[in-house]
XYZ file of C-alpha atoms in Angstrom:
441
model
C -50.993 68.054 -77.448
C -49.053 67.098 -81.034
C -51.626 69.241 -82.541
C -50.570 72.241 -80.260
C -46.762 71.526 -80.675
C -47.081 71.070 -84.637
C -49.011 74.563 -85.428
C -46.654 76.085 -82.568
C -43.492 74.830 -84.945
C -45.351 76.077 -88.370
C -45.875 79.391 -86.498
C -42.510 79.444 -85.574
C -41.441 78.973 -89.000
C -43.096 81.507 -90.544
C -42.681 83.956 -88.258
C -38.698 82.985 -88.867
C -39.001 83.382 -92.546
C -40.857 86.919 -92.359
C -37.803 88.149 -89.818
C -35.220 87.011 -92.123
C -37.244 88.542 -95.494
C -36.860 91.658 -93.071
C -33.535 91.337 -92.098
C -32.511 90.559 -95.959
C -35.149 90.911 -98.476
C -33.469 89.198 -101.525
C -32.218 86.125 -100.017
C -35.294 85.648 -97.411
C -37.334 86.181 -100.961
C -35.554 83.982 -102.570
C -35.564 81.262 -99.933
C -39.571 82.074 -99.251
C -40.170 81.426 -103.243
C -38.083 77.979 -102.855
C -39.876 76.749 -100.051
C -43.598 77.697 -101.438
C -42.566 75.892 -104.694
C -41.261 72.900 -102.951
C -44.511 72.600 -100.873
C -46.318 73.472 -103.930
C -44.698 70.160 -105.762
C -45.301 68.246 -102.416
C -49.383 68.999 -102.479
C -49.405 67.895 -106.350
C -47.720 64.739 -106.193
C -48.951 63.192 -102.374
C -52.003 61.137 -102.746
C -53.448 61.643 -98.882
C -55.224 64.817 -98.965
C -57.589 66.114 -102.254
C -57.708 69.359 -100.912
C -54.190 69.772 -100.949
C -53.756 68.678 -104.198
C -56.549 70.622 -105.721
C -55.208 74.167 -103.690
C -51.740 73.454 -103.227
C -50.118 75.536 -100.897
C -53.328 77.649 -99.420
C -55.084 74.795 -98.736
C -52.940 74.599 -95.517
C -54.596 77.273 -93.968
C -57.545 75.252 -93.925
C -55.595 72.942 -91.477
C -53.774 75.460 -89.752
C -57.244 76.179 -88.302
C -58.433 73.060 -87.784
C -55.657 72.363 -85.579
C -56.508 75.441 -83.161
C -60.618 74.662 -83.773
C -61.134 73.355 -80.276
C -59.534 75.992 -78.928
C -61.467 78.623 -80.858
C -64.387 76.755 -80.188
C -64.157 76.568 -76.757
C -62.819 80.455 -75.654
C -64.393 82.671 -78.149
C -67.633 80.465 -79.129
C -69.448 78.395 -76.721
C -71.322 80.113 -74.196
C -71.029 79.658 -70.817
C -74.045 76.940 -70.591
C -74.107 74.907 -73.852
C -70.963 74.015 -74.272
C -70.007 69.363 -74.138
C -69.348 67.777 -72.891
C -68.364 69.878 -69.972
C -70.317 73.637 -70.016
C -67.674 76.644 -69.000
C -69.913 77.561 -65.874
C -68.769 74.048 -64.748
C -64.890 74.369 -65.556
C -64.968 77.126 -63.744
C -66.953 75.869 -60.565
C -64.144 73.077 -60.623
C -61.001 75.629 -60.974
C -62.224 78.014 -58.600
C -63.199 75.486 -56.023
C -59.633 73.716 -56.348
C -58.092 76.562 -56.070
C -59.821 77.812 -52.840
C -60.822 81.108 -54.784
C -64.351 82.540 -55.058
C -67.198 80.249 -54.800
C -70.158 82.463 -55.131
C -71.972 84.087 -58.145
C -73.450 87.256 -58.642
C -76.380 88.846 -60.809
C -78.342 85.560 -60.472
C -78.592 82.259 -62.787
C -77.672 82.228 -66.372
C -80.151 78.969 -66.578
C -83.679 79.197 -68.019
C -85.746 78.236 -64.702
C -89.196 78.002 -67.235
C -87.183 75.436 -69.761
C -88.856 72.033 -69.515
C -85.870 70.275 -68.592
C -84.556 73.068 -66.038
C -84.546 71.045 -62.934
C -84.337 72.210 -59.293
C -84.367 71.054 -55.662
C -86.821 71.664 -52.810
C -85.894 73.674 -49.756
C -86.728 73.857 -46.113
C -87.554 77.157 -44.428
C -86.828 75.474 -41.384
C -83.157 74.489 -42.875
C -81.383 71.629 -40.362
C -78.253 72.532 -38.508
C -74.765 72.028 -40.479
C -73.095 68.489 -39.651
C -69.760 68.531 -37.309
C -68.651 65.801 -39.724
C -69.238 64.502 -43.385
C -71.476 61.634 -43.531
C -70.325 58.279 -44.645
C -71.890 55.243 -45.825
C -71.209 51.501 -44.626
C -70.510 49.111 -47.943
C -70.504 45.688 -47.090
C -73.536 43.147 -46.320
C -73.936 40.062 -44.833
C -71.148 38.058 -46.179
C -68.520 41.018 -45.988
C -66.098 40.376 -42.916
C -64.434 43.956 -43.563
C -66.936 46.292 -44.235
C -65.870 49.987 -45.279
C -67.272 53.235 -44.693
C -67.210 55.505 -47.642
C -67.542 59.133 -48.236
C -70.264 60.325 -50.250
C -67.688 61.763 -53.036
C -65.066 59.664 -54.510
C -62.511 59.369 -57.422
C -63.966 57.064 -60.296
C -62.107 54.790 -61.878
C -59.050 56.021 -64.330
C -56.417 53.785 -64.918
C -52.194 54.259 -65.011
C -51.202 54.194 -68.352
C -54.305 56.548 -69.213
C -53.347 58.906 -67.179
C -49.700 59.730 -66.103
C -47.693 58.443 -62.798
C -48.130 62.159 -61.791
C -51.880 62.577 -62.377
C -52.259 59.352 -60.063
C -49.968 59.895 -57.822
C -51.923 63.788 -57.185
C -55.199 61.798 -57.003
C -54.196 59.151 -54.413
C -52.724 62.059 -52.477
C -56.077 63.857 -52.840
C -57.690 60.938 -51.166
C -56.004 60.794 -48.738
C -56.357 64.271 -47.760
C -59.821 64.502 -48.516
C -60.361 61.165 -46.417
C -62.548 59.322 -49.740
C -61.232 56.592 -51.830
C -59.472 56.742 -55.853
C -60.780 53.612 -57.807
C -57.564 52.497 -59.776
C -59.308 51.854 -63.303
C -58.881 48.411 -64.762
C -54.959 48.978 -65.248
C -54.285 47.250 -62.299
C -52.228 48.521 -58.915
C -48.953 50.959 -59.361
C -46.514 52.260 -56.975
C -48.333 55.488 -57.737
C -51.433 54.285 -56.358
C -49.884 53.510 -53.164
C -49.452 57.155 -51.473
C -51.684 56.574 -48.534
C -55.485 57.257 -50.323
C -57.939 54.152 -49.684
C -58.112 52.092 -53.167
C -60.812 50.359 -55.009
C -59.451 47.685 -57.041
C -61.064 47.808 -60.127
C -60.717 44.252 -62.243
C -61.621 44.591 -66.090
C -62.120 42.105 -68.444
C -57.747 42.033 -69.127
C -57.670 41.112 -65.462
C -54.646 43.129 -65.308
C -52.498 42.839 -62.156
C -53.857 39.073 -61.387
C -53.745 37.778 -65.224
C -52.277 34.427 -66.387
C -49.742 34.433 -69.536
C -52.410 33.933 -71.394
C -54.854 37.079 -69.805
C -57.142 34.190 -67.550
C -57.635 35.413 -64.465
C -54.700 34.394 -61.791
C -56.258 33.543 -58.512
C -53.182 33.880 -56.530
C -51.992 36.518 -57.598
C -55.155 38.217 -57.174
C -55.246 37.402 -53.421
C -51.607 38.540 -52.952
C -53.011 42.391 -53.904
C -56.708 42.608 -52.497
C -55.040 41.639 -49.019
C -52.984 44.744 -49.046
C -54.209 47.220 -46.551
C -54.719 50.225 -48.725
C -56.865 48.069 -51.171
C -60.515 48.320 -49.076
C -62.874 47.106 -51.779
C -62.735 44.989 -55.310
C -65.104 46.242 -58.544
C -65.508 43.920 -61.068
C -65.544 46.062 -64.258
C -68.738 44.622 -66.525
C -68.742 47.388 -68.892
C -68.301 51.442 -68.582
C -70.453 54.087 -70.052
C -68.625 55.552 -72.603
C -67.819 52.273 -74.852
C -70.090 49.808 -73.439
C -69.787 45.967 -74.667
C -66.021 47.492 -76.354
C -62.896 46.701 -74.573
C -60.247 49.101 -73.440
C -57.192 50.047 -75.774
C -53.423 50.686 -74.470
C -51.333 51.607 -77.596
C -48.008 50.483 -78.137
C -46.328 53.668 -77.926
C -48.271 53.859 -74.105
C -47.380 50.284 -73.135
C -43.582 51.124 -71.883
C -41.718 48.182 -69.909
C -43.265 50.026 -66.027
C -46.580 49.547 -67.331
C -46.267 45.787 -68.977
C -44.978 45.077 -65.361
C -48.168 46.053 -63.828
C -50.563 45.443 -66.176
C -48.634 41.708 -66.455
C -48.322 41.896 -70.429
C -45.681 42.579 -73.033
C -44.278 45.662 -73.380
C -44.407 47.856 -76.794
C -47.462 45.783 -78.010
C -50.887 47.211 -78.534
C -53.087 45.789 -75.270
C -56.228 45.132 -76.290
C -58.768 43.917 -73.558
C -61.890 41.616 -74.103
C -65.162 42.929 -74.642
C -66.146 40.007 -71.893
C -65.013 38.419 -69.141
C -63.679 34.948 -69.282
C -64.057 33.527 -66.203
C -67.922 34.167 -66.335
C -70.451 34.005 -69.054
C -73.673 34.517 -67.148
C -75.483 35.910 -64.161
C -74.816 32.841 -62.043
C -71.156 32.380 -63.408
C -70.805 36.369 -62.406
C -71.815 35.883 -58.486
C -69.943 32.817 -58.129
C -66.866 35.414 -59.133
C -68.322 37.963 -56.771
C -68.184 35.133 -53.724
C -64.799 34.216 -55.061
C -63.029 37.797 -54.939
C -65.081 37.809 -51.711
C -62.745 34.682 -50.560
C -59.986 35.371 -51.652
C -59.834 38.813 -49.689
C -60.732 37.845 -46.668
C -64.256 39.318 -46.552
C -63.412 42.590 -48.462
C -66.550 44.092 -50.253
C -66.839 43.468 -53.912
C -69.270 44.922 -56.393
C -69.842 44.801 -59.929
C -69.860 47.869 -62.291
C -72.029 48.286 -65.531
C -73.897 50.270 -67.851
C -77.132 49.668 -68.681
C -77.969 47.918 -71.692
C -80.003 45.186 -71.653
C -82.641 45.713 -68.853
C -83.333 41.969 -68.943
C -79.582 41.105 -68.374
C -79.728 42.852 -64.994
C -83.136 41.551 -63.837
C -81.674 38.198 -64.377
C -78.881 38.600 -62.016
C -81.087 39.903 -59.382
C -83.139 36.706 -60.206
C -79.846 34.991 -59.785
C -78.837 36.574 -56.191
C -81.845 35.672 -54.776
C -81.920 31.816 -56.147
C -78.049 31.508 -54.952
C -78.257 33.232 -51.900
C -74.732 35.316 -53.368
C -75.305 38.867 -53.055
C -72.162 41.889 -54.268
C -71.657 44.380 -51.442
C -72.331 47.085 -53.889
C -73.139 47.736 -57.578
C -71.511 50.739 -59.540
C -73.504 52.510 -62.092
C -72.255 54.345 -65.398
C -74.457 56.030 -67.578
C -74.014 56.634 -71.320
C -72.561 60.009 -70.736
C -69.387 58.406 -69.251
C -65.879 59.529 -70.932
C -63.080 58.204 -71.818
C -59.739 58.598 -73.761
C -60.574 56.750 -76.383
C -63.633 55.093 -77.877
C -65.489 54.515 -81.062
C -67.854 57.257 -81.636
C -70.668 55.551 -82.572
C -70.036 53.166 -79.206
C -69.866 56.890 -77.033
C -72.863 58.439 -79.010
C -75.522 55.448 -79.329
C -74.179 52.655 -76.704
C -75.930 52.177 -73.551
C -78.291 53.755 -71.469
C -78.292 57.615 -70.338
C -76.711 57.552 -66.474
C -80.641 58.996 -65.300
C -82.749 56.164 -66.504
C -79.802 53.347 -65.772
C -79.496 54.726 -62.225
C -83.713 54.938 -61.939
C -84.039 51.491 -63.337
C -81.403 49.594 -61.111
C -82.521 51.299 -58.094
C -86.124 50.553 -58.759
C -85.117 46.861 -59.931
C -83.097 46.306 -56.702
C -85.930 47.803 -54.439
C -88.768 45.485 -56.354
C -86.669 41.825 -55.414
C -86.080 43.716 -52.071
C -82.298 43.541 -52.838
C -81.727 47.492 -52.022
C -81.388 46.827 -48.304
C -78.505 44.476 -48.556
C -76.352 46.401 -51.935
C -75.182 49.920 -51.749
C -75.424 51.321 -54.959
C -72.233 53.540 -56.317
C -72.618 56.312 -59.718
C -70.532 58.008 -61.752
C -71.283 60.113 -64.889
C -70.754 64.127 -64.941
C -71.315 64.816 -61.250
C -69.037 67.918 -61.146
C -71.363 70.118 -58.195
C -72.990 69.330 -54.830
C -76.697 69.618 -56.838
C -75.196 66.680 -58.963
C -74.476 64.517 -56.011
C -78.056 65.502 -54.286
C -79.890 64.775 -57.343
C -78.029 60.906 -57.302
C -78.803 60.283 -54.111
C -82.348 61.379 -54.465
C -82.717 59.192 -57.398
C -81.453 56.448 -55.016
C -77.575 56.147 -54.686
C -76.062 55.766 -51.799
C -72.273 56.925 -53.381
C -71.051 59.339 -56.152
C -67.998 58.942 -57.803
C -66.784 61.372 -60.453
C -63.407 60.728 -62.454
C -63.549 64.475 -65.072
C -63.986 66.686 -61.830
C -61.222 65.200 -60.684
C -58.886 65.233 -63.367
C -59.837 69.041 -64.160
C -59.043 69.813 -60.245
C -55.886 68.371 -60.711
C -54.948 70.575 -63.332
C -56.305 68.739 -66.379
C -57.176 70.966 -69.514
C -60.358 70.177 -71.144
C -60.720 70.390 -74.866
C -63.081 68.921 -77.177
C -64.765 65.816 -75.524
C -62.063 65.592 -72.691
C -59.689 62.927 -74.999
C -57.803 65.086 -77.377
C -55.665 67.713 -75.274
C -55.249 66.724 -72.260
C -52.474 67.791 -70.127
C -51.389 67.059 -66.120
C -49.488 68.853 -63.796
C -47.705 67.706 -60.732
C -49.599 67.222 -57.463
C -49.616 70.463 -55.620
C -51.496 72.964 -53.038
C -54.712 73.023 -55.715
C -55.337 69.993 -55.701
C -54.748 69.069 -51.604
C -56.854 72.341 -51.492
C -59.441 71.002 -53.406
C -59.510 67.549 -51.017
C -60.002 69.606 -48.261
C -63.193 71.609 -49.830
C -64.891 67.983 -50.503
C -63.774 66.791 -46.845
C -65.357 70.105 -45.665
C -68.539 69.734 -47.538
């Protein structure tokens, strides 16, 4: 966004200076000749950019197009298939399906059905009759007192402070309408959160919301929030796909004295939150939290989230739940794909384990200590379409969450890895539109 409003004000500018050369050639000369030699000194004498200094003056252009890259890239370039992390045939899917317009293709795929990797899904000729209402799924095992039902399509986890009081505020209303729950990130519980949608309290490592002074996690005030109604389950946030074993970020110029309040921090500071948790440091330190939460909200259903690094990690804690008897309700899954709106590139390119093989190997790793039966499994990672959500739950989820479909429903713009431009609008009849398609389907 400050790269669009910063080549929108050089345009301006120069268009300016051409009218008034126009209007009256000698001065508008004149001044033009000033300003290039001013600009001119500028590029000899700063010490930040060697291309300026070596082409002084028409080295800008060379920035004046890097700020507009992504959008060059992305309307004149990419193709409607290969373009990242979100391919135009999918934007579009998303828009047009918010926006109740038209939802069917012609002339046939654009896909290469003979490409090794070109995937497809088997069909009936005897197809079964269309369900009077959406399925749902039960979360909550032996030890859960308040089980929930779920939808099968949910809103992943994206936190106030990321994203604006108006972005959450359209996605808690989408819930609601669409009848599926709106996990609130790690960034703990806002007003905004609280329009009616079903929550999924998310706790991160910051254990924002239910923090000590200090950032230890605050029992009490923990149980004050997971006993309000609207809150139906608790997800303890291990680690997320996109900067796995890397804690979250909240700049100063973000942290404003509204979101210090409910994050429980100091405002204008740079928020920084562990890589790790601190009231666990292992498998059996982790499900004695789970049965805490578990306690402390009456029986609500708590899971875990992670991505997949370590494969022996996770087999320990299944170890671990069957030697303690402590079991989570449900455990999300984030693959490597995951995005974010910030994270070190080397954490979002290399980090973790690609959301396929994570999803394959917890699934299979649950099923061989016979743990399946008793813990719902809940994904996330690029599920935009309805052959998205099939192919998860034929891999072996029971639940499919998806946080970028969302936010480009809502109105968000994608450029260039989702994190650089991105720009919200208020709640309106897209987006409620949009709810009622998933409700519908």
């Amino acid at each position: 966004m400050k790269q669009a409003i910063r080549f929108t004000t050089i345009v301006l500018v120069i268009f300016v200076v051409i009218i008034g050369i126009i209007l009256w050639p000698l001065a508008g000369l004149i001044v033009l000749v000033a300003l290039l030699v001013l600009l001119g000194l500028y590029d000899l004498f700063q010490t930040k950019h060697s291309i300026l200094r070596n082409f002084p003056v028409i080295g800008h252009i060379r920035y004046l197009l890097e700020m507009i890259g992504p959008e060059l890239h992305q309307y004149f370039v990419e193709s409607d298939t290969d373009g990242k992390p979100i391919n135009k045939n999918h934007r579009r899917y998303i828009y047009e399906r918010a926006k109740e317009q038209n939802q069917t293709s012609p002339f046939g795929t654009e896909l290469n059905v003979y490409d090794d990797n070109y995937k497809w899904m088997q069909h009936s000729i005897y197809p079964a009759k269309k369900m009077d209402t959406p399925p749902r799924v039960v979360i909550g095992g032996k030890d859960c007192q308040q089980p929930y039902s779920a939808s099968l399509f949910n809103i992943s986890a994206m936190s106030f402070g990321a994203l604006s009081k108006n972005a959450i505020q359209a996605l808690n209303l989408g819930a609601k309408a669409g009848d599926f729950f709106h996990d609130t990130g790690e960034g703990g519980i806002s007003e905004y959160h609280l329009q009616g949608g079903d929550l999924v309290w998310e706790i991160g490592t910051g254990y924002f919301g239910c923090r000590t002074e200090n950032g230890c996690f605050d029992a009490e005030k923990f149980k004050q929030k997971a006993n309000w109604a609207q809150v139906k389950m608790i997800e303890i946030k291990l680690s997320q796909g996109a900067k796995p074993g890397h804690g979250g970020v909240l700049p100063a110029a973000k942290n404003n004295q509204e979101i210090a309040d409910i994050r429980g921090v100091q405002p204008h500071t740079d928020v920084l939150s562990p890589p790790g948790h601190s009231a666990f440091s292992n498998a059996a330190g982790l499900l004695q939290f789970v049965e805490q939460l578990r306690v402390l909200s009456n029986g609500k259903p708590v899971g875990f989230k992670l991505a997949i690094g370590s494969k022996q990690e996770f087999i320990e804690i299944c170890e671990k739940m069957l030697e303690t008897g402590i079991k989570p309700d449900f455990i999300t899954v984030d693959g490597a794909e995951g995005g974010t709106g910030a994270a070190p590139i080397d954490f979002s390119n290399y980090v973790g384990m690609p959301w396929k093989d994570a999803l394959l190997f917890v699934v299979d790793t649950l099923n061989t200590y016979k743990l399946k039966q008793d813990i719902k499994v809940i994904t996330a990672t690029k599920i935009f379409t309805a052959f998205d959500l099939f192919k998860a739950l034929c891999i072996g989820a029971d639940v499919c969450n998806s946080a970028r479909g969302m936010m480009l429903a809502s109105g968000c713009h994608s450029l260039e890895e989702m994190n650089q431009n991105l720009i919200y609008r208020k709640v309106d009849k897209h987006w409620l539109s949009y709810a009622e398609v998933v409700k519908a389907r």
